[in-house]
Coordinates of C-alpha atoms in Angstrom, one line a residue:
M1 CA 5.8 -1.0 12.5
A2 CA 2.8 -3.0 13.7
D3 CA -0.1 -3.0 11.1
P4 CA -2.8 -0.8 12.7
L5 CA -5.6 -3.1 11.1
L6 CA -4.5 -6.3 13.1
F7 CA -4.3 -7.1 16.8
N8 CA -0.9 -7.1 18.0
P9 CA -0.1 -7.9 21.8
R10 CA 3.2 -6.2 21.6
T11 CA 1.6 -2.9 20.8
Y12 CA -2.1 -3.5 22.1
D13 CA -3.5 -0.5 24.0
P14 CA -7.2 -0.2 23.8
A15 CA -7.3 3.5 24.4
H16 CA -10.7 3.9 23.3
F17 CA -12.2 2.2 26.2
D18 CA -12.7 3.4 29.8
P19 CA -9.7 2.8 32.2
E20 CA -11.1 -0.2 33.8
T21 CA -11.9 -2.0 30.5
R22 CA -8.5 -1.2 29.2
R23 CA -6.9 -2.7 32.5
L24 CA -8.9 -5.9 32.2
L25 CA -8.1 -6.3 28.5
R26 CA -4.6 -5.6 28.8
A27 CA -4.4 -8.0 31.9
T28 CA -5.9 -10.8 29.8
V29 CA -3.3 -10.3 27.2
D30 CA -0.5 -10.2 29.7
W31 CA -1.8 -13.5 31.4
F32 CA -1.6 -15.3 28.1
E33 CA 1.8 -13.8 27.1
D34 CA 3.3 -14.7 30.6
R35 CA 2.0 -18.2 30.3
G36 CA 3.8 -18.7 26.9
K37 CA 3.4 -20.5 23.8
R38 CA 4.6 -23.9 24.8
R39 CA 2.2 -24.1 27.8
L40 CA -0.5 -23.0 25.7
I41 CA -0.1 -25.5 23.2
E42 CA 0.6 -28.3 25.8
D43 CA -2.7 -27.5 27.5
Y44 CA -4.6 -27.7 24.1
R45 CA -2.9 -31.0 23.3
S46 CA -3.4 -32.7 26.8
R47 CA -7.1 -31.4 27.0
A48 CA -6.4 -29.7 30.3
W49 CA -9.4 -28.2 31.9
L50 CA -9.1 -24.3 32.3
A51 CA -8.9 -24.1 36.0
D52 CA -5.9 -21.7 35.9
F53 CA -7.6 -19.4 33.4
L54 CA -10.8 -19.4 35.4
A55 CA -8.9 -18.7 38.5
F56 CA -7.5 -15.8 36.8
A57 CA -10.7 -14.4 35.5
G58 CA -12.4 -14.8 38.8
K59 CA -9.6 -13.0 40.5
E60 CA -9.7 -10.0 38.1
G61 CA -13.4 -10.0 38.1
L62 CA -13.4 -10.3 34.4
F63 CA -16.6 -12.2 33.7
A64 CA -18.3 -10.2 36.3
T65 CA -17.3 -6.9 35.0
F66 CA -18.2 -7.7 31.4
L67 CA -21.3 -9.8 31.7
T68 CA -23.3 -8.2 34.6
P69 CA -25.8 -5.8 33.2
A70 CA -25.9 -2.6 34.9
S71 CA -29.4 -3.3 36.1
A72 CA -28.1 -6.4 38.0
A73 CA -25.0 -4.7 39.3
G74 CA -26.9 -2.1 41.4
A75 CA -26.6 0.8 39.1
P76 CA -28.5 3.9 39.9
E77 CA -31.5 4.5 37.4
G78 CA -30.3 6.1 34.3
Q79 CA -26.5 5.3 35.0
A80 CA -24.6 3.1 32.5
S81 CA -22.5 1.3 35.1
G82 CA -22.9 -0.2 38.4
P83 CA -20.2 -1.0 40.9
S84 CA -16.8 -1.8 39.3
D85 CA -17.8 -0.6 35.9
K86 CA -20.2 -3.5 35.4
R87 CA -22.3 -3.4 32.3
W88 CA -23.2 -5.3 29.3
D89 CA -21.1 -3.6 26.5
T90 CA -21.1 -5.3 23.1
A91 CA -18.0 -3.3 22.0
R92 CA -15.7 -4.5 24.9
I93 CA -17.1 -8.0 24.7
A94 CA -16.1 -8.2 21.1
A95 CA -12.7 -7.0 22.0
L96 CA -12.3 -9.9 24.5
N97 CA -13.8 -12.4 22.1
E98 CA -10.9 -11.5 19.7
I99 CA -8.3 -11.9 22.5
F100 CA -9.6 -15.2 23.5
G101 CA -9.6 -16.4 19.8
F102 CA -6.1 -15.1 19.4
Y103 CA -5.0 -17.5 22.2
G104 CA -7.2 -20.5 22.0
L105 CA -10.9 -21.2 21.2
D106 CA -11.1 -23.3 24.5
Y107 CA -10.7 -20.1 26.6
W108 CA -13.3 -18.3 24.4
Y109 CA -15.7 -21.3 24.6
A110 CA -15.9 -21.3 28.4
W111 CA -16.7 -17.4 28.1
Q112 CA -19.2 -17.9 25.2
V113 CA -21.3 -20.6 27.1
T114 CA -21.2 -18.4 30.1
I115 CA -22.9 -15.8 28.0
L116 CA -25.4 -18.2 26.6
G117 CA -26.3 -19.4 30.1
L118 CA -26.8 -15.9 31.3
G119 CA -29.2 -15.0 28.5
P120 CA -32.3 -16.4 29.8
V121 CA -31.4 -15.1 33.3
W122 CA -31.0 -11.4 32.4
Q123 CA -34.3 -11.6 30.3
S124 CA -36.2 -12.9 33.3
D125 CA -38.1 -10.9 36.0
N126 CA -37.1 -13.3 38.5
A127 CA -35.2 -11.0 40.9
A128 CA -34.0 -13.8 43.1
A129 CA -32.4 -15.6 40.1
R130 CA -31.1 -12.5 38.6
A131 CA -29.4 -11.6 42.1
R132 CA -28.0 -15.3 42.5
A133 CA -26.5 -15.0 38.8
A134 CA -24.8 -11.8 39.8
E135 CA -23.3 -13.0 42.9
L136 CA -22.2 -16.3 41.1
L137 CA -20.4 -14.1 38.6
A138 CA -18.8 -12.1 41.2
D139 CA -17.5 -15.3 42.8
G140 CA -15.9 -16.3 39.5
E141 CA -18.4 -19.0 38.5
V142 CA -19.2 -20.0 35.1
F143 CA -22.5 -20.8 33.5
A144 CA -24.2 -23.1 31.0
F145 CA -27.1 -23.0 28.5
G146 CA -29.1 -26.3 28.6
L147 CA -31.1 -26.2 25.5
S148 CA -29.9 -29.0 23.1
E149 CA -30.6 -32.8 23.3
K150 CA -29.1 -35.7 21.9
T151 CA -32.2 -36.6 19.8
H152 CA -33.6 -33.3 19.0
G153 CA -30.5 -31.2 18.7
A154 CA -31.4 -27.4 19.4
D155 CA -35.1 -28.0 18.1
I156 CA -36.8 -25.8 20.6
Y157 CA -40.2 -27.2 19.5
N158 CA -39.3 -30.6 20.9
T159 CA -37.8 -31.4 24.3
D160 CA -37.8 -34.5 26.5
M161 CA -36.7 -32.4 29.6
L162 CA -40.0 -33.0 31.6
L163 CA -41.3 -31.0 34.7
E164 CA -43.7 -32.8 36.8
P165 CA -45.7 -30.7 39.3
D166 CA -44.7 -31.6 42.8
G167 CA -48.1 -30.6 44.4
D168 CA -46.5 -27.6 46.5
G169 CA -46.1 -25.0 43.6
G170 CA -42.9 -26.4 42.2
F171 CA -41.7 -29.2 39.9
L172 CA -39.4 -32.2 39.6
A173 CA -37.4 -32.1 36.3
S174 CA -36.1 -35.2 34.8
G175 CA -34.6 -35.7 31.4
A176 CA -31.1 -35.3 29.7
K177 CA -29.2 -32.6 27.8
Y178 CA -26.5 -32.9 25.3
Y179 CA -23.6 -30.9 23.9
I180 CA -23.8 -28.3 26.9
G181 CA -20.6 -26.4 27.4
N182 CA -19.6 -25.8 30.9
G183 CA -21.9 -28.5 32.2
N184 CA -19.2 -29.9 34.4
A185 CA -18.7 -26.8 36.5
A186 CA -21.6 -24.3 36.0
G187 CA -22.8 -22.6 39.1
L188 CA -26.0 -22.1 37.2
V189 CA -27.4 -24.0 34.1
S190 CA -30.2 -22.3 32.4
V191 CA -32.3 -25.4 31.4
F192 CA -35.1 -25.5 28.7
G193 CA -37.9 -28.0 29.3
R194 CA -41.8 -28.5 29.3
R195 CA -44.3 -29.2 31.8
T196 CA -46.3 -32.6 31.8
D197 CA -49.5 -30.8 32.7
V198 CA -49.7 -28.3 30.1
E199 CA -50.0 -29.0 26.3
G200 CA -48.5 -26.8 23.5
P201 CA -46.3 -23.6 23.8
D202 CA -47.7 -22.6 27.2
G203 CA -46.0 -25.7 28.8
Y204 CA -42.5 -24.5 28.0
V205 CA -40.1 -23.6 31.1
F206 CA -36.8 -22.2 31.4
F207 CA -35.3 -22.9 34.9
A208 CA -32.0 -22.6 36.7
A209 CA -30.1 -25.6 37.9
D210 CA -26.9 -26.1 39.8
S211 CA -24.6 -28.6 38.2
R212 CA -23.4 -29.5 41.9
H213 CA -26.8 -30.5 43.0
P214 CA -27.1 -34.4 43.9
A215 CA -30.0 -34.7 41.4
Y216 CA -27.6 -33.3 38.4
H217 CA -25.8 -36.1 36.9
L218 CA -22.8 -35.5 34.8
V219 CA -22.6 -38.3 32.1
K220 CA -19.5 -37.3 30.0
N221 CA -17.6 -34.7 28.0
V222 CA -18.9 -35.4 24.3
V223 CA -15.8 -33.9 22.7
D224 CA -12.1 -34.7 22.9
S225 CA -10.9 -31.4 24.0
S226 CA -10.3 -28.9 26.8
K227 CA -13.7 -27.6 26.1
Y228 CA -16.0 -29.5 28.5
V229 CA -19.0 -30.1 26.3
S230 CA -21.2 -32.1 28.6
E231 CA -23.9 -34.7 28.5
F232 CA -25.9 -34.4 31.7
R233 CA -29.1 -35.8 33.3
L234 CA -31.5 -34.6 35.7
E235 CA -33.3 -37.1 37.9
N236 CA -36.2 -35.6 39.9
Y237 CA -34.3 -32.3 40.2
P238 CA -36.3 -29.9 42.5
V239 CA -37.4 -26.6 40.8
G240 CA -39.0 -24.1 43.1
P241 CA -40.4 -20.7 42.2
D242 CA -37.0 -18.9 42.6
D243 CA -35.6 -21.2 40.0
V244 CA -38.2 -20.6 37.2
L245 CA -36.9 -18.1 34.7
H246 CA -39.6 -18.1 31.9
T247 CA -42.7 -20.0 31.1
G248 CA -44.8 -20.3 27.9
R249 CA -44.0 -18.5 24.9
A250 CA -41.6 -16.2 26.8
A251 CA -39.5 -19.2 27.3
F252 CA -39.5 -20.0 23.5
D253 CA -38.4 -16.3 22.9
A254 CA -35.9 -16.3 25.6
A255 CA -34.1 -19.3 23.9
L256 CA -34.0 -17.6 20.5
N257 CA -33.0 -14.2 21.8
T258 CA -30.2 -15.7 23.9
V259 CA -28.8 -17.3 20.7
N260 CA -29.2 -13.7 18.9
V261 CA -26.8 -12.4 21.6
G262 CA -24.5 -15.4 21.8
K263 CA -24.0 -16.1 18.0
F264 CA -22.6 -12.5 17.7
N265 CA -19.3 -13.6 19.5
L266 CA -18.3 -16.0 16.8
C267 CA -17.1 -13.4 14.3
T268 CA -14.6 -11.8 16.8
A269 CA -13.3 -15.1 17.8
S270 CA -12.7 -16.1 14.2
I271 CA -10.9 -12.8 13.6
G272 CA -8.5 -13.6 16.7
I273 CA -7.7 -17.0 15.4
C274 CA -6.9 -15.7 12.0
E275 CA -4.7 -12.9 13.2
H276 CA -2.3 -15.1 15.3
A277 CA -2.1 -17.7 12.5
M278 CA -1.3 -14.9 9.9
Y279 CA 1.6 -13.6 11.9
E280 CA 3.1 -17.3 11.9
A281 CA 2.2 -18.1 8.3
V282 CA 3.8 -14.7 6.8
T283 CA 6.8 -15.1 9.1
H284 CA 7.4 -18.7 7.9
A285 CA 6.8 -18.0 4.3
R286 CA 9.1 -15.0 4.3
N287 CA 12.0 -16.8 5.9
R288 CA 11.6 -20.0 4.0
I289 CA 14.0 -20.4 1.1
L290 CA 12.8 -22.6 -1.9
Y291 CA 14.9 -22.8 -5.0
G292 CA 17.1 -20.0 -4.0
R293 CA 14.3 -17.5 -3.2
P294 CA 12.0 -16.9 -0.3
V295 CA 8.7 -18.6 -0.8
T296 CA 7.0 -15.1 -0.9
A297 CA 8.9 -14.2 -4.1
F298 CA 6.5 -16.5 -5.9
P299 CA 3.6 -14.7 -7.4
H300 CA 0.9 -17.4 -6.4
V301 CA 2.0 -17.1 -2.8
R302 CA 1.8 -13.2 -2.9
R303 CA -1.6 -13.5 -4.2
E304 CA -2.8 -16.0 -1.6
L305 CA -1.4 -14.3 1.3
T306 CA -2.8 -10.9 0.0
D307 CA -6.1 -12.5 -0.5
A308 CA -5.9 -13.9 3.2
Y309 CA -5.0 -10.4 4.5
V310 CA -7.6 -8.4 2.8
R311 CA -10.4 -10.9 3.5
L312 CA -9.3 -10.7 7.2
V313 CA -9.6 -6.9 7.0
G314 CA -12.9 -7.3 5.6
M315 CA -14.0 -9.6 8.5
K316 CA -12.7 -6.9 11.1
L317 CA -14.5 -4.0 9.2
F318 CA -17.9 -5.9 8.9
S319 CA -17.8 -7.1 12.6
D320 CA -16.8 -3.6 13.9
R321 CA -19.5 -2.0 12.2
A322 CA -22.2 -4.6 13.1
V323 CA -21.3 -3.8 16.7
D324 CA -22.6 -0.2 16.2
Y325 CA -26.0 -1.6 15.0
F326 CA -26.1 -4.2 17.6
R327 CA -25.6 -1.5 20.3
S328 CA -28.1 1.0 18.7
A329 CA -30.9 -1.5 18.3
G330 CA -34.4 -0.9 19.7
P331 CA -38.0 -1.9 19.3
D332 CA -38.0 0.4 16.2
D333 CA -34.5 -0.4 14.7
R334 CA -34.2 -4.3 14.4
R335 CA -31.5 -4.1 11.6
Y336 CA -29.2 -6.0 13.8
L337 CA -31.4 -9.2 13.0
L338 CA -29.9 -9.3 9.7
F339 CA -26.2 -8.2 10.6
N340 CA -26.1 -10.7 13.5
P341 CA -26.5 -14.0 11.4
M342 CA -24.2 -12.2 8.8
T343 CA -21.4 -12.1 11.4
K344 CA -22.1 -15.7 12.3
M345 CA -22.4 -17.1 8.7
K346 CA -20.3 -14.9 6.6
V347 CA -17.4 -13.8 8.8
T348 CA -16.6 -17.1 10.2
T349 CA -16.7 -18.9 6.7
E350 CA -14.5 -16.0 5.6
G351 CA -12.1 -17.2 8.5
E352 CA -11.9 -20.6 7.0
K353 CA -10.9 -19.2 3.6
V354 CA -8.3 -17.1 5.3
I355 CA -6.7 -20.2 7.1
D356 CA -7.0 -22.1 4.0
L357 CA -5.2 -19.7 1.8
M358 CA -2.4 -19.4 4.4
W359 CA -2.2 -23.3 4.7
D360 CA -2.0 -23.5 1.0
V361 CA 1.3 -21.5 1.4
I362 CA 2.9 -23.0 4.4
A363 CA 1.9 -26.6 3.6
A364 CA 3.4 -29.3 6.0
K365 CA 4.5 -26.4 8.5
G366 CA 0.7 -26.1 9.4
F367 CA 0.7 -29.6 11.0
E368 CA 3.6 -29.1 13.2
K369 CA 2.9 -29.6 16.8
D370 CA 4.8 -26.5 18.0
T371 CA 2.9 -24.1 16.0
Y372 CA -0.3 -22.1 16.8
F373 CA -1.5 -22.7 13.2
A374 CA -1.9 -26.4 13.7
Q375 CA -4.4 -25.6 16.4
A376 CA -5.9 -22.6 14.4
A377 CA -6.6 -24.8 11.3
T378 CA -8.7 -27.2 13.6
E379 CA -10.5 -24.5 15.7
I380 CA -11.6 -22.3 12.8
R381 CA -13.7 -25.0 11.4
G382 CA -15.8 -25.0 14.6
L383 CA -17.3 -21.5 14.5
P384 CA -19.3 -21.8 11.3
K385 CA -21.0 -24.9 12.9
L386 CA -21.9 -23.2 16.3
E387 CA -25.1 -21.4 17.1
G388 CA -26.8 -22.8 14.0
T389 CA -25.2 -24.1 10.9
V390 CA -24.2 -21.8 7.9
H391 CA -27.3 -23.1 6.1
V392 CA -29.6 -22.2 9.0
N393 CA -28.2 -18.6 9.1
L394 CA -28.3 -18.4 5.3
A395 CA -32.0 -19.2 5.2
L396 CA -32.5 -16.6 8.1
I397 CA -30.8 -14.0 6.0
L398 CA -32.9 -14.6 3.0
K399 CA -36.0 -13.4 4.9
F400 CA -34.5 -9.9 4.9
M401 CA -33.5 -9.8 1.2
A402 CA -36.5 -8.1 -0.5
N403 CA -36.8 -5.3 2.0
H404 CA -33.0 -4.7 2.3
L405 CA -32.4 -4.5 -1.4
L406 CA -35.7 -2.9 -2.7
N407 CA -37.6 -1.3 0.1
P408 CA -35.2 1.1 2.0
A409 CA -36.5 3.3 5.0
E410 CA -35.2 6.5 6.5
Y411 CA -32.9 6.1 9.7
A412 CA -30.8 8.6 11.6
P413 CA -27.2 7.7 11.0
V414 CA -25.6 5.2 13.4
P415 CA -22.3 6.5 14.8
T416 CA -19.4 4.4 16.0
R417 CA -20.5 3.0 19.5
L418 CA -17.5 2.7 21.8
D419 CA -19.2 4.5 24.7
A420 CA -19.3 2.9 28.1
A421 CA -23.1 2.2 27.8
D422 CA -25.2 -0.9 29.0
D423 CA -26.7 -2.6 26.0
A424 CA -30.0 -3.2 27.9
F425 CA -32.1 -3.8 24.8
L426 CA -30.4 -7.2 24.2
F427 CA -32.4 -8.5 27.2
R428 CA -35.8 -7.1 26.2
Q429 CA -35.8 -8.1 22.5
G430 CA -39.3 -9.2 22.7
P431 CA -41.2 -11.8 20.5
A432 CA -38.8 -13.5 18.1
R433 CA -40.9 -13.0 15.0
G434 CA -41.8 -10.4 12.3
L435 CA -38.4 -10.7 10.5
G436 CA -39.9 -10.1 7.0
A437 CA -41.1 -6.7 8.2
V438 CA -37.8 -5.3 9.3
R439 CA -36.7 -2.4 7.1
F440 CA -33.2 -1.1 6.5
H441 CA -31.4 2.2 5.3
D442 CA -30.6 2.4 1.6
W443 CA -27.4 0.1 1.0
R444 CA -26.6 2.1 -2.1
A445 CA -25.4 5.1 0.0
A446 CA -22.3 3.1 1.3
Y447 CA -21.4 2.1 -2.4
D448 CA -21.9 5.6 -3.8
A449 CA -19.5 7.0 -1.3
Y450 CA -16.9 4.9 -2.9
A451 CA -17.7 5.0 -6.5
E452 CA -14.4 6.1 -7.5
V453 CA -12.8 2.9 -6.2
H454 CA -12.5 0.7 -9.2
N455 CA -13.4 -2.5 -7.7
V456 CA -16.2 -1.2 -5.5
A457 CA -17.8 0.3 -8.7
R458 CA -17.5 -3.2 -10.4
F459 CA -19.0 -4.9 -7.4
R460 CA -21.9 -2.3 -7.3
E461 CA -22.7 -3.5 -10.8
Q462 CA -23.2 -7.0 -9.4
A463 CA -25.2 -5.7 -6.5
D464 CA -27.5 -3.8 -8.9
A465 CA -28.0 -7.0 -11.1
L466 CA -29.0 -8.8 -8.0
C467 CA -31.7 -6.2 -7.5
A468 CA -32.9 -7.0 -11.2
F469 CA -32.8 -10.8 -10.4
V470 CA -35.1 -10.3 -7.4
T471 CA -37.6 -8.3 -9.4
T472 CA -37.5 -10.3 -12.6
A473 CA -36.3 -13.8 -12.0
A474 CA -36.8 -14.5 -8.3
P475 CA -37.6 -18.1 -7.2
D476 CA -41.3 -19.0 -7.7
E477 CA -43.4 -20.7 -5.2
E478 CA -42.0 -24.1 -6.2
Q479 CA -38.5 -23.1 -6.0
S480 CA -39.0 -21.5 -2.7
R481 CA -39.1 -25.0 -1.2
D482 CA -35.8 -25.8 -2.9
L483 CA -33.4 -24.8 -0.2
D484 CA -30.5 -25.8 -2.3
L485 CA -31.2 -23.3 -4.8
L486 CA -32.2 -20.6 -2.3
L487 CA -28.8 -20.9 -0.4
A488 CA -27.0 -20.0 -3.6
V489 CA -29.1 -16.9 -3.9
G490 CA -28.5 -16.2 -0.2
Q491 CA -24.8 -16.3 -0.8
L492 CA -25.1 -13.5 -3.4
F493 CA -27.2 -11.3 -1.2
A494 CA -24.9 -12.0 1.9
L495 CA -22.0 -10.4 -0.3
V496 CA -23.9 -7.3 -0.9
V497 CA -24.6 -6.8 2.8
H498 CA -21.0 -7.9 3.6
G499 CA -19.7 -5.2 1.3
Q500 CA -22.0 -2.5 2.6
L501 CA -21.0 -2.7 6.2
I502 CA -17.3 -3.0 5.2
L503 CA -17.7 0.3 3.3
E504 CA -19.5 2.0 6.2
Q505 CA -16.8 1.2 8.5
A506 CA -14.0 2.1 5.9
R507 CA -15.5 5.6 5.7
L508 CA -15.6 5.8 9.6
T509 CA -11.9 4.7 9.9
D510 CA -10.4 6.3 6.8
L511 CA -9.3 2.8 5.4
D512 CA -6.5 2.9 3.0
A513 CA -8.0 3.0 -0.6
D514 CA -5.5 0.4 -1.9
V515 CA -6.6 -2.2 0.6
L516 CA -10.3 -1.5 0.1
D517 CA -9.8 -1.8 -3.8
E518 CA -7.8 -5.1 -3.4
L519 CA -10.6 -6.3 -1.0
F520 CA -13.5 -5.6 -3.4
A521 CA -11.4 -7.4 -6.3
V522 CA -11.8 -10.6 -4.1
L523 CA -15.6 -9.8 -3.5
V524 CA -16.1 -9.4 -7.2
R525 CA -14.6 -12.8 -7.8
D526 CA -16.6 -14.4 -5.0
F527 CA -19.9 -12.9 -6.5
S528 CA -18.9 -14.3 -9.9
A529 CA -18.2 -17.7 -8.4
H530 CA -21.5 -17.8 -6.6
A531 CA -23.5 -16.7 -9.8
V532 CA -21.8 -19.6 -11.6
E533 CA -22.9 -21.9 -8.8
L534 CA -26.5 -20.7 -9.3
H535 CA -26.3 -21.2 -13.1
G536 CA -25.5 -24.9 -12.4
K537 CA -28.4 -25.6 -10.0
H538 CA -30.6 -28.4 -11.5
S539 CA -33.9 -26.4 -10.8
A540 CA -32.6 -23.0 -12.1
T541 CA -34.8 -21.5 -14.8
D542 CA -33.6 -20.4 -18.3
A543 CA -34.1 -16.8 -17.1
Q544 CA -32.1 -17.5 -13.9
R545 CA -29.3 -19.2 -15.7
T546 CA -29.1 -16.3 -18.1
W547 CA -29.1 -13.7 -15.4
A548 CA -26.2 -15.7 -13.6
L549 CA -23.9 -15.6 -16.4
S550 CA -24.6 -11.9 -17.0
A551 CA -23.7 -11.1 -13.5
V552 CA -20.1 -12.5 -13.9
R553 CA -17.4 -9.7 -13.8
R554 CA -13.7 -9.7 -14.0
P555 CA -12.1 -7.4 -11.1
V556 CA -10.2 -4.5 -12.2
V557 CA -6.5 -5.4 -12.1
D558 CA -3.9 -2.7 -10.9
E559 CA -0.3 -4.5 -10.5
A560 CA 1.0 -1.4 -8.7
R561 CA -1.9 -1.5 -6.1
S562 CA -1.5 -5.1 -5.5
A563 CA 2.2 -4.6 -4.9
R564 CA 1.5 -1.8 -2.4
V565 CA -0.9 -4.1 -0.5
W566 CA 1.7 -7.0 -0.6
E567 CA 4.2 -4.6 1.1
R568 CA 1.8 -4.4 4.0
V569 CA 1.5 -8.2 4.2
E570 CA 5.3 -8.7 3.9
A571 CA 5.6 -6.3 6.8
L572 CA 3.8 -8.8 9.1
S573 CA 6.8 -11.1 9.0
G574 CA 8.4 -11.1 12.5
A575 CA 5.9 -8.4 13.6
Y576 CA 4.7 -10.9 16.4
E577 CA 5.7 -14.0 18.0
M578 CA 4.4 -15.3 21.1
A579 CA 6.8 -15.7 24.1
P580 CA 8.1 -19.3 24.3

């Protein structure tokens, strides 16, 4: 029997979506399955450009249907979808991320950078540019996001892409961009630059460029991969009024808000990678005989594969619940601004742990060229490093810690959001500031609902201890400049938020109590490990070190519970194998 918690192409039927979404998701799975594992791996190894995949996506209208907001698709006012069910629906976008991750990050990447390239367009009031983008999507084109540069990275405050006024109300743009996905083929590249005649933030400009224009020069692919991550250069590229997407502070905000939309996609891609790798790893381990016994008979192997399984379940629960907050966001509810970097930072690093645990079990098998696992072990490393490093996102998460832990506010309950609605707020998020003022509902309610689960209760002790730390031993003004210390604190806070949304989703989905208890046993160990790390920090005070050791807990052990969860893991053996 297929595990209901994991994606399995053999049994996949997204019945919770509308008919067109179901058709497109299933058609995408069938395209990959028909292509087969051998072709999939060979394309990855030979770094083949994704022409066949993009032709399929264009023919089916996949990107156009999923990535055209209703407002750009001709939807009547007040209606969720325009022609052909076009809307920006985070729930189904997340489902497609998972499928792409399951089959290969190269496919996901072409889609992801298209999403980033569309962000400044859909936030723009430029009707001509919006219409052009909708038409390009309908034609099966991909998009690109021209923000980062070789010298400055993604530092928005500094750009060497310069726009010189041309004397006729337009500009001539010159400069280079670096690490720009789809820069080889994008019908529209959203490019960030600054005017030469205006100083300061008022000089920022986001404009639309075409990679096929004679003034657009493709330099190279900067990675050794099917992903075309380009370096390109503009030389006196003409920018007219219809090409200008944003100017001044609005251009700055559009860049940050686009990343807010785009970084959410990393978590579900990571989940897809882990799911495919898990089927391979468990099947191999279960059928590998060592010293006369299956590898899965060894206690350490069972523990590692069980840890990997429950961590993966936690990734899915957190990400699914975060979708609801993303879709329910508005000017008066910006809780997504915490849960979003959490999906980027916490879920993707959990993905690395899941792969590493399985790799410790299957060992040399994980290097073999005819496995998906060899590809997964490489690709899982990339997601924590895209759309801001783990450290950048941890620092961002810390801005919310005091309000989240100590200063709850009242909110109406957020339901599961699988409705066919257009998530229009994502393109009118407004100024990218004021994070420290964002308020949250009381995190304790989610933990209280599972107080009878032994390891949830044990972890709750640690979460309460963190509140005491914030009120009695928080970093002082000097320590607040010590990012190394702060990041250790951030890891502890991230675990509390991670556990909260896992518990909320567990309640909504009636998750098996054994799986939840086993998962929180892992989180108790993780919290203890990060507390010990804080204890060892050079700049930690005596009070902080004392607190750190006092927060260490041992999970509640239940061998019968662990055995029941192991049965679920072992049942994954042979549950799925991709067609040859």
